[in-house]
Amino acid sequence: MTHAPAPAPAPGAADSNANAFNQRIIEEFRAHAGRVGGDFEGVPLILLTTTGRRSGLPRTTPATYLRDGGDWVVFAANGGDGTDPAWCRNLRANPVATVEHEGRTHHVEAVFTEAAERDRLYAEQVAISPQFADFEKRTDRVIPVVRLRPTGTARTARTAYRLDHHAFTVTDLDGAVAFFTDALGAQLLYEEGPIAHAKGDWMRRKLGVHPRAVARIAMLRLGPVTRIELFQYTDPDQNPTPPPAGTAGHHRLAVRVGDPDAAARHLAGVPGVTAGDFHTPWGLTLRLLQLPPDGPAEPHVDHVAHTVADVDAAVAFFTDVLGAEETHRTPEGDAVLRFGPADRIVLSPGTPAAPPRNSDIGGRHLAFDVDDVDTAAAHLTTAPGVTLLGTPETITEGPLTGDRWLYFTTPTGIPMEIRH
């Protein structure tokens, strides 16, 4: 039997069957490229659009998910109710659907799992979200576990479909967080640490830093989609001097704000800065730009600039290996790249120099989302100049439980991370 694909609602349109609570989540999800706040901050969500089994109309539902390979896996728990949720019944009648995930829409086909496969996936979800064990206890039915398998042409392993976050190492984590939240209006998502290993060389193998280094971490959101990760390291052989401007390894964060003067006044010793670059007391080079009159009204990242020794070679790595799009070159020789719906990276030419490590002041890395970390890691081993730091690892505790990640060094001099 041939099924017609679920018609995806137009962006911003109200779903024909969403209640008011779900509709608010749907609108926030679409406005912020798949990220929502409130009770669902940090919860992995997709928008699943099925075809109503009676009406034939599109029905969109926010759903938590688990990634397994390239599939999204959803759980028809329905809060432990005695009946399957409507989206599950719709998929039994017509398995063709769409998934909206982090700013992209994917056509999928539903596959209902059975027996050992179903039990394995449900157990993995319980390990991440223990409330699913309670849902199972409340009902006599076997809760369906459904794979949503992408159809059509799949992305290649090399494509990083979204820039997850920019990461910077600073001298004073608390001071940096205070500036981002108080002066720029960023939202603090979580803090971690101290992260340390008293024995062994895990820190060196996985992060490329001294084995006895100690790290504190804060993750923030600035604007609707950009996430910024800040590190403060205590490292026995830390280099306290960041690379100077014009030297490979230097970087700059450019932020658009409503009042650059007011934002600058939060920084002691940096009076009245309205344009140009300036170095913050906690070790990050900033550029404050005026919000455009016809653009977003909230402060947001305009771009992050990285100085590299060879712009053409760096562009080739970003586009050919990671799947970035080069949008244009500036008269100064800068290359502008785009990942996903919003984030921009600028590659600027500079004097060759040894790049800073993650733990050095001025250290930084870029983190990209991929469909499958293990597959992407295998592909990276074929890219010239790439060195993997260990093997992929799954986080088992803390705010990122369930995430799988891997750091690697690149011929651009910019350390990177892949994750899902």
Tab-separated table of C-alpha atoms in Angstrom:
chain	number	residue	atom	x	y	z
A	1	MET	CA	0.000	0.000	0.000
A	2	THR	CA	1.327	3.468	-0.884
A	3	HIS	CA	0.958	6.202	1.697
A	4	ALA	CA	0.991	9.906	0.969
A	5	PRO	CA	3.556	11.897	2.955
A	6	ALA	CA	2.354	13.932	5.887
A	7	PRO	CA	1.951	17.540	4.734
A	8	ALA	CA	4.180	19.691	6.930
A	9	PRO	CA	2.470	22.803	8.312
A	10	ALA	CA	3.853	26.102	7.074
A	11	PRO	CA	6.400	27.664	9.459
A	12	GLY	CA	4.621	29.638	12.138
A	13	ALA	CA	1.199	28.235	11.233
A	14	ALA	CA	-1.036	26.865	13.955
A	15	ASP	CA	-1.389	23.098	13.869
A	16	SER	CA	-4.889	21.880	13.168
A	17	ASN	CA	-5.032	19.718	16.277
A	18	ALA	CA	-2.504	21.089	18.798
A	19	ASN	CA	-3.782	22.138	22.206
A	20	ALA	CA	-2.728	25.536	23.545
A	21	PHE	CA	0.178	24.110	25.585
A	22	ASN	CA	1.622	22.163	22.664
A	23	GLN	CA	1.055	25.063	20.296
A	24	ARG	CA	3.234	27.338	22.460
A	25	ILE	CA	6.016	24.725	22.377
A	26	ILE	CA	5.652	24.333	18.595
A	27	GLU	CA	5.907	28.090	18.032
A	28	GLU	CA	8.942	28.469	20.335
A	29	PHE	CA	10.615	25.439	18.739
A	30	ARG	CA	10.250	26.887	15.242
A	31	ALA	CA	11.247	30.403	16.253
A	32	HIS	CA	14.475	29.213	17.943
A	33	ALA	CA	15.659	26.494	15.545
A	34	GLY	CA	14.578	23.625	17.766
A	35	ARG	CA	15.400	24.985	21.217
A	36	VAL	CA	12.835	25.717	23.901
A	37	GLY	CA	12.994	26.978	27.462
A	38	GLY	CA	10.969	26.561	30.633
A	39	ASP	CA	10.278	23.008	31.753
A	40	PHE	CA	11.691	21.693	28.466
A	41	GLU	CA	15.060	23.477	28.664
A	42	GLY	CA	17.684	20.929	27.652
A	43	VAL	CA	15.123	18.194	26.866
A	44	PRO	CA	15.720	16.624	23.431
A	45	LEU	CA	12.615	17.490	21.389
A	46	ILE	CA	11.421	17.018	17.840
A	47	LEU	CA	8.224	18.083	16.149
A	48	LEU	CA	6.557	15.017	14.678
A	49	THR	CA	3.953	15.651	11.988
A	50	THR	CA	1.705	12.713	11.153
A	51	THR	CA	-1.414	12.437	9.002
A	52	GLY	CA	-4.665	12.226	10.916
A	53	ARG	CA	-6.046	8.729	10.379
A	54	ARG	CA	-9.607	10.053	10.099
A	55	SER	CA	-9.222	13.666	8.983
A	56	GLY	CA	-6.256	13.313	6.621
A	57	LEU	CA	-4.938	16.597	8.034
A	58	PRO	CA	-1.420	17.205	9.382
A	59	ARG	CA	-1.095	16.698	13.131
A	60	THR	CA	2.044	18.103	14.777
A	61	THR	CA	3.164	16.978	18.217
A	62	PRO	CA	6.284	17.846	20.257
A	63	ALA	CA	7.969	14.594	21.271
A	64	THR	CA	11.023	13.600	23.260
A	65	TYR	CA	13.346	11.293	21.407
A	66	LEU	CA	16.416	9.090	21.561
A	67	ARG	CA	18.929	8.914	18.704
A	68	ASP	CA	19.923	5.425	17.587
A	69	GLY	CA	22.213	5.546	14.602
A	70	GLY	CA	20.568	7.893	12.093
A	71	ASP	CA	17.041	7.270	13.430
A	72	TRP	CA	14.943	9.219	15.882
A	73	VAL	CA	13.287	6.882	18.395
A	74	VAL	CA	10.055	8.006	20.077
A	75	PHE	CA	8.085	6.418	22.893
A	76	ALA	CA	4.295	6.273	22.939
A	77	ALA	CA	4.098	6.417	26.734
A	78	ASN	CA	1.223	8.919	26.834
A	79	GLY	CA	2.046	9.565	30.503
A	80	GLY	CA	1.176	5.961	31.358
A	81	ASP	CA	-2.372	6.252	30.003
A	82	GLY	CA	-4.212	3.097	28.952
A	83	THR	CA	-4.339	4.045	25.265
A	84	ASP	CA	-1.730	4.923	22.675
A	85	PRO	CA	-1.362	8.643	21.905
A	86	ALA	CA	-2.991	9.952	18.730
A	87	TRP	CA	0.321	10.329	16.889
A	88	CYS	CA	1.079	6.638	17.439
A	89	ARG	CA	-2.327	5.575	16.104
A	90	ASN	CA	-1.799	7.869	13.123
A	91	LEU	CA	1.546	6.207	12.368
A	92	ARG	CA	-0.011	2.742	12.476
A	93	ALA	CA	-2.472	3.884	9.825
A	94	ASN	CA	0.122	5.799	7.770
A	95	PRO	CA	3.817	5.389	8.681
A	96	VAL	CA	4.998	8.288	6.494
A	97	ALA	CA	5.675	11.458	8.510
A	98	THR	CA	8.011	14.418	8.921
A	99	VAL	CA	10.393	15.307	11.739
A	100	GLU	CA	11.537	18.850	12.510
A	101	HIS	CA	14.867	18.770	14.312
A	102	GLU	CA	17.148	21.736	15.070
A	103	GLY	CA	16.030	23.910	12.192
A	104	ARG	CA	15.698	21.159	9.557
A	105	THR	CA	12.730	19.135	8.308
A	106	HIS	CA	13.214	15.439	7.482
A	107	HIS	CA	10.897	12.982	5.763
A	108	VAL	CA	10.735	9.754	7.754
A	109	GLU	CA	9.011	6.397	7.824
A	110	ALA	CA	7.857	4.866	11.115
A	111	VAL	CA	9.029	1.378	12.062
A	112	PHE	CA	7.455	-0.173	15.181
A	113	THR	CA	10.134	-2.076	17.093
A	114	GLU	CA	9.513	-5.426	18.757
A	115	ALA	CA	10.852	-7.809	21.408
A	116	ALA	CA	14.515	-7.386	22.380
A	117	GLU	CA	15.070	-4.321	20.216
A	118	ARG	CA	12.074	-2.572	21.735
A	119	ASP	CA	13.178	-3.477	25.277
A	120	ARG	CA	16.740	-2.280	24.687
A	121	LEU	CA	15.631	1.122	23.399
A	122	TYR	CA	13.104	1.601	26.184
A	123	ALA	CA	15.743	0.741	28.801
A	124	GLU	CA	18.073	3.329	27.282
A	125	GLN	CA	15.332	5.950	27.529
A	126	VAL	CA	14.642	5.034	31.165
A	127	ALA	CA	18.343	5.464	31.960
A	128	ILE	CA	18.183	9.014	30.603
A	129	SER	CA	14.638	9.893	31.783
A	130	PRO	CA	13.623	7.765	34.802
A	131	GLN	CA	9.994	8.928	34.620
A	132	PHE	CA	9.527	6.529	31.702
A	133	ALA	CA	9.825	3.661	34.193
A	134	ASP	CA	6.866	5.152	36.067
A	135	PHE	CA	4.861	5.454	32.843
A	136	GLU	CA	5.387	1.738	32.231
A	137	LYS	CA	4.138	0.857	35.705
A	138	ARG	CA	0.910	2.854	35.260
A	139	THR	CA	-0.365	0.963	32.229
A	140	ASP	CA	-1.079	-2.627	31.239
A	141	ARG	CA	-0.184	-2.029	27.580
A	142	VAL	CA	3.271	-2.548	26.131
A	143	ILE	CA	4.349	1.015	25.344
A	144	PRO	CA	5.182	1.200	21.632
A	145	VAL	CA	8.731	2.241	20.714
A	146	VAL	CA	8.870	3.678	17.213
A	147	ARG	CA	11.855	4.291	14.966
A	148	LEU	CA	11.515	7.310	12.679
A	149	ARG	CA	13.835	6.409	9.835
A	150	PRO	CA	14.888	9.116	7.345
A	151	THR	CA	13.831	8.445	3.770
A	152	GLY	CA	15.313	9.740	0.530
A	153	THR	CA	18.942	10.733	0.187
A	154	ALA	CA	20.778	10.609	3.495
A	155	ARG	CA	23.421	13.130	4.462
A	156	THR	CA	26.972	11.883	4.118
A	157	ALA	CA	29.035	11.126	7.196
A	158	ARG	CA	31.141	14.202	6.591
A	159	THR	CA	28.323	16.701	7.030
A	160	ALA	CA	28.086	18.542	10.339
A	161	TYR	CA	24.557	19.832	10.034
A	162	ARG	CA	24.705	22.452	12.787
A	163	LEU	CA	27.228	24.319	14.906
A	164	ASP	CA	26.288	23.346	18.452
A	165	HIS	CA	28.437	25.833	20.361
A	166	HIS	CA	31.486	28.084	20.419
A	167	ALA	CA	33.892	27.366	23.310
A	168	PHE	CA	36.443	29.715	24.891
A	169	THR	CA	38.918	29.383	27.764
A	170	VAL	CA	38.982	32.364	30.126
A	171	THR	CA	40.902	33.396	33.253
A	172	ASP	CA	37.822	34.083	35.397
A	173	LEU	CA	34.743	31.977	34.745
A	174	ASP	CA	32.536	33.768	37.275
A	175	GLY	CA	33.454	37.182	35.898
A	176	ALA	CA	32.838	36.079	32.326
A	177	VAL	CA	29.459	34.533	33.173
A	178	ALA	CA	28.450	37.702	35.039
A	179	PHE	CA	29.309	39.854	32.030
A	180	PHE	CA	27.464	37.642	29.551
A	181	THR	CA	24.345	37.452	31.702
A	182	ASP	CA	24.273	40.999	33.147
A	183	ALA	CA	25.622	43.055	30.239
A	184	LEU	CA	24.533	40.986	27.245
A	185	GLY	CA	21.403	39.267	28.549
A	186	ALA	CA	22.666	35.717	27.998
A	187	GLN	CA	20.951	32.821	29.741
A	188	LEU	CA	23.071	30.528	31.918
A	189	LEU	CA	22.033	26.980	30.986
A	190	TYR	CA	24.232	24.977	33.358
A	191	GLU	CA	27.594	24.808	35.105
A	192	GLU	CA	29.844	21.791	35.589
A	193	GLY	CA	32.975	20.995	37.519
A	194	PRO	CA	35.498	20.896	38.844
A	195	ILE	CA	36.317	18.187	36.301
A	196	ALA	CA	39.575	16.432	37.115
A	197	HIS	CA	41.243	13.028	37.129
A	198	ALA	CA	43.702	12.405	39.975
A	199	LYS	CA	45.191	9.399	38.187
A	200	GLY	CA	45.716	8.327	34.618
A	201	ASP	CA	45.815	10.460	31.490
A	202	TRP	CA	42.107	10.855	30.574
A	203	MET	CA	42.389	14.658	30.446
A	204	ARG	CA	45.280	14.443	27.992
A	205	ARG	CA	43.778	11.715	25.821
A	206	LYS	CA	40.266	13.189	25.611
A	207	LEU	CA	40.825	16.955	25.878
A	208	GLY	CA	44.453	17.429	24.885
A	209	VAL	CA	45.449	19.095	28.180
A	210	HIS	CA	47.762	18.251	31.099
A	211	PRO	CA	46.697	15.027	32.890
A	212	ARG	CA	46.305	16.908	36.192
A	213	ALA	CA	44.422	19.866	34.689
A	214	VAL	CA	41.179	20.868	36.418
A	215	ALA	CA	38.290	22.446	34.484
A	216	ARG	CA	35.153	24.376	35.377
A	217	ILE	CA	32.577	24.855	32.632
A	218	ALA	CA	29.560	27.104	32.036
A	219	MET	CA	27.182	26.888	29.071
A	220	LEU	CA	25.185	29.941	28.058
A	221	ARG	CA	22.730	30.865	25.345
A	222	LEU	CA	23.102	34.286	23.735
A	223	GLY	CA	20.266	35.237	21.438
A	224	PRO	CA	17.763	32.745	20.062
A	225	VAL	CA	20.115	29.963	18.909
A	226	THR	CA	23.808	30.537	19.715
A	227	ARG	CA	25.353	28.664	22.625
A	228	ILE	CA	28.660	29.688	24.201
A	229	GLU	CA	30.707	27.359	26.386
A	230	LEU	CA	33.212	28.953	28.783
A	231	PHE	CA	36.081	27.039	30.393
A	232	GLN	CA	38.338	27.984	33.274
A	233	TYR	CA	41.337	25.677	33.628
A	234	THR	CA	43.819	25.188	36.408
A	235	ASP	CA	46.725	23.615	34.547
A	236	PRO	CA	50.328	23.061	35.742
A	237	ASP	CA	51.732	24.199	32.395
A	238	GLN	CA	49.032	26.594	31.194
A	239	ASN	CA	50.146	29.371	28.824
A	240	PRO	CA	48.617	32.555	30.341
A	241	THR	CA	49.182	34.721	27.259
A	242	PRO	CA	46.636	34.500	24.425
A	243	PRO	CA	47.787	34.756	20.797
A	244	PRO	CA	48.024	38.405	19.710
A	245	ALA	CA	45.750	39.830	17.021
A	246	GLY	CA	46.893	38.952	13.527
A	247	THR	CA	48.449	35.685	14.671
A	248	ALA	CA	47.037	32.232	13.926
A	249	GLY	CA	45.137	31.060	16.994
A	250	HIS	CA	43.678	34.480	17.822
A	251	HIS	CA	39.892	34.712	17.889
A	252	ARG	CA	37.217	37.341	18.401
A	253	LEU	CA	33.577	37.188	19.467
A	254	ALA	CA	31.389	39.853	17.822
A	255	VAL	CA	28.090	40.575	19.579
A	256	ARG	CA	25.285	42.895	18.530
A	257	VAL	CA	23.674	44.781	21.424
A	258	GLY	CA	21.203	47.621	21.829
A	259	ASP	CA	23.636	49.867	23.723
A	260	PRO	CA	27.332	49.038	23.194
A	261	ASP	CA	28.374	51.806	25.611
A	262	ALA	CA	26.275	50.365	28.438
A	263	ALA	CA	27.575	46.846	27.752
A	264	ALA	CA	31.177	48.105	27.773
A	265	ARG	CA	30.705	49.875	31.110
A	266	HIS	CA	30.353	46.465	32.752
A	267	LEU	CA	34.048	45.930	32.072
A	268	ALA	CA	36.454	47.656	34.438
A	269	GLY	CA	39.115	49.607	32.589
A	270	VAL	CA	37.316	49.566	29.233
A	271	PRO	CA	35.382	52.870	29.257
A	272	GLY	CA	33.111	53.956	26.436
A	273	VAL	CA	33.889	51.230	23.914
A	274	THR	CA	31.461	51.431	21.008
A	275	ALA	CA	33.375	49.812	18.155
A	276	GLY	CA	36.569	47.950	17.409
A	277	ASP	CA	38.115	45.066	19.321
A	278	PHE	CA	39.027	45.101	23.000
A	279	HIS	CA	40.420	42.506	25.367
A	280	THR	CA	38.312	41.667	28.399
A	281	PRO	CA	39.757	41.285	31.927
A	282	TRP	CA	38.922	37.574	31.763
A	283	GLY	CA	40.788	36.860	28.549
A	284	LEU	CA	38.405	37.072	25.574
A	285	THR	CA	38.577	39.523	22.679
A	286	LEU	CA	35.183	41.119	22.073
A	287	ARG	CA	33.673	43.385	19.465
A	288	LEU	CA	30.423	45.139	20.395
A	289	LEU	CA	28.226	46.109	17.446
A	290	GLN	CA	24.970	48.036	17.342
A	291	LEU	CA	21.781	46.073	16.769
A	292	PRO	CA	20.514	46.738	13.222
A	293	PRO	CA	17.244	48.705	13.083
A	294	ASP	CA	15.529	46.067	10.951
A	295	GLY	CA	17.019	42.959	12.586
A	296	PRO	CA	16.447	40.921	15.771
A	297	ALA	CA	15.699	43.086	18.791
A	298	GLU	CA	17.622	40.996	21.319
A	299	PRO	CA	21.428	40.836	21.736
A	300	HIS	CA	22.936	38.053	19.665
A	301	VAL	CA	26.214	36.774	18.256
A	302	ASP	CA	26.998	38.350	14.895
A	303	HIS	CA	29.983	36.100	14.230
A	304	VAL	CA	33.055	34.464	15.711
A	305	ALA	CA	36.315	35.195	13.874
A	306	HIS	CA	39.271	32.805	13.940
A	307	THR	CA	42.693	33.773	12.586
A	308	VAL	CA	44.325	31.009	10.546
A	309	ALA	CA	47.612	30.722	8.697
A	310	ASP	CA	46.014	29.661	5.379
A	311	VAL	CA	42.461	30.818	4.716
A	312	ASP	CA	41.994	28.779	1.525
A	313	ALA	CA	43.126	25.548	3.179
A	314	ALA	CA	40.927	26.239	6.218
A	315	VAL	CA	37.898	26.945	4.014
A	316	ALA	CA	38.504	23.680	2.169
A	317	PHE	CA	38.506	21.764	5.453
A	318	PHE	CA	35.327	23.442	6.702
A	319	THR	CA	33.438	22.923	3.446
A	320	ASP	CA	34.789	19.584	2.198
A	321	VAL	CA	35.160	17.734	5.503
A	322	LEU	CA	32.517	19.333	7.736
A	323	GLY	CA	29.939	20.472	5.189
A	324	ALA	CA	29.965	24.225	5.853
A	325	GLU	CA	28.825	26.734	3.250
A	326	GLU	CA	31.130	29.588	2.267
A	327	THR	CA	28.942	32.638	1.689
A	328	HIS	CA	31.475	35.271	0.598
A	329	ARG	CA	34.958	36.792	0.934
A	330	THR	CA	35.590	40.296	2.267
A	331	PRO	CA	37.994	42.829	0.705
A	332	GLU	CA	40.344	42.132	3.649
A	333	GLY	CA	40.620	38.478	2.620
A	334	ASP	CA	38.283	37.069	5.306
A	335	ALA	CA	36.149	34.058	4.404
A	336	VAL	CA	32.624	33.943	5.850
A	337	LEU	CA	31.103	30.518	6.526
A	338	ARG	CA	27.639	29.454	7.603
A	339	PHE	CA	26.424	26.436	9.561
A	340	GLY	CA	22.751	25.797	10.166
A	341	PRO	CA	20.176	28.564	10.483
A	342	ALA	CA	22.159	31.315	12.204
A	343	ASP	CA	25.773	30.782	13.238
A	344	ARG	CA	28.531	32.466	11.211
A	345	ILE	CA	32.260	31.803	11.347
A	346	VAL	CA	34.795	34.204	9.875
A	347	LEU	CA	38.252	32.919	8.920
A	348	SER	CA	40.867	35.691	8.850
A	349	PRO	CA	44.421	35.437	7.456
A	350	GLY	CA	47.301	35.779	9.921
A	351	THR	CA	50.900	34.998	10.742
A	352	PRO	CA	51.558	31.272	11.351
A	353	ALA	CA	52.009	30.298	15.017
A	354	ALA	CA	51.555	27.317	17.293
A	355	PRO	CA	47.852	27.202	18.258
A	356	PRO	CA	46.850	27.421	21.927
A	357	ARG	CA	45.672	24.258	23.657
A	358	ASN	CA	42.195	24.013	25.126
A	359	SER	CA	43.585	24.791	28.590
A	360	ASP	CA	45.670	27.830	27.549
A	361	ILE	CA	44.265	31.317	27.944
A	362	GLY	CA	42.967	32.033	24.476
A	363	GLY	CA	42.165	28.354	23.953
A	364	ARG	CA	39.001	27.612	22.024
A	365	HIS	CA	37.161	24.957	20.093
A	366	LEU	CA	34.132	24.558	17.846
A	367	ALA	CA	31.511	21.875	18.499
A	368	PHE	CA	29.370	20.487	15.686
A	369	ASP	CA	26.302	18.254	15.697
A	370	VAL	CA	26.453	15.161	13.501
A	371	ASP	CA	23.959	12.383	12.874
A	372	ASP	CA	26.259	9.678	14.232
A	373	VAL	CA	29.499	10.414	16.109
A	374	ASP	CA	31.044	7.006	15.450
A	375	THR	CA	30.410	7.180	11.712
A	376	ALA	CA	31.665	10.764	11.543
A	377	ALA	CA	34.777	9.818	13.550
A	378	ALA	CA	35.541	7.018	11.106
A	379	HIS	CA	35.276	9.498	8.246
A	380	LEU	CA	37.532	12.014	10.015
A	381	THR	CA	40.325	9.452	10.158
A	382	THR	CA	40.509	9.728	6.350
A	383	ALA	CA	40.878	13.535	6.407
A	384	PRO	CA	44.505	14.738	6.152
A	385	GLY	CA	45.773	16.558	9.212
A	386	VAL	CA	43.080	15.307	11.615
A	387	THR	CA	43.990	13.593	14.883
A	388	LEU	CA	41.224	12.066	17.001
A	389	LEU	CA	41.603	12.488	20.762
A	390	GLY	CA	40.706	8.984	21.848
A	391	THR	CA	37.435	7.367	20.808
A	392	PRO	CA	33.796	8.517	21.037
A	393	GLU	CA	32.411	8.558	24.566
A	394	THR	CA	28.879	8.743	25.988
A	395	ILE	CA	28.222	10.998	28.991
A	396	THR	CA	26.590	9.037	31.816
A	397	GLU	CA	25.861	11.744	34.396
A	398	GLY	CA	25.252	15.462	34.738
A	399	PRO	CA	23.285	17.869	32.493
A	400	LEU	CA	24.539	16.253	29.274
A	401	THR	CA	23.681	12.656	30.136
A	402	GLY	CA	23.216	10.654	26.945
A	403	ASP	CA	25.291	12.930	24.710
A	404	ARG	CA	28.021	11.219	22.696
A	405	TRP	CA	31.112	13.259	21.817
A	406	LEU	CA	34.675	13.306	20.572
A	407	TYR	CA	37.386	15.989	20.369
A	408	PHE	CA	39.860	16.172	17.495
A	409	THR	CA	42.589	18.457	16.220
A	410	THR	CA	42.519	19.847	12.687
A	411	PRO	CA	44.915	21.239	10.081
A	412	THR	CA	43.239	24.646	10.553
A	413	GLY	CA	44.760	24.925	14.054
A	414	ILE	CA	41.244	25.108	15.561
A	415	PRO	CA	40.406	22.210	17.932
A	416	MET	CA	36.944	20.782	17.258
A	417	GLU	CA	34.325	18.492	18.736
A	418	ILE	CA	31.619	16.353	17.158
A	419	ARG	CA	28.585	15.383	19.178
A	420	HIS	CA	24.979	14.241	19.107
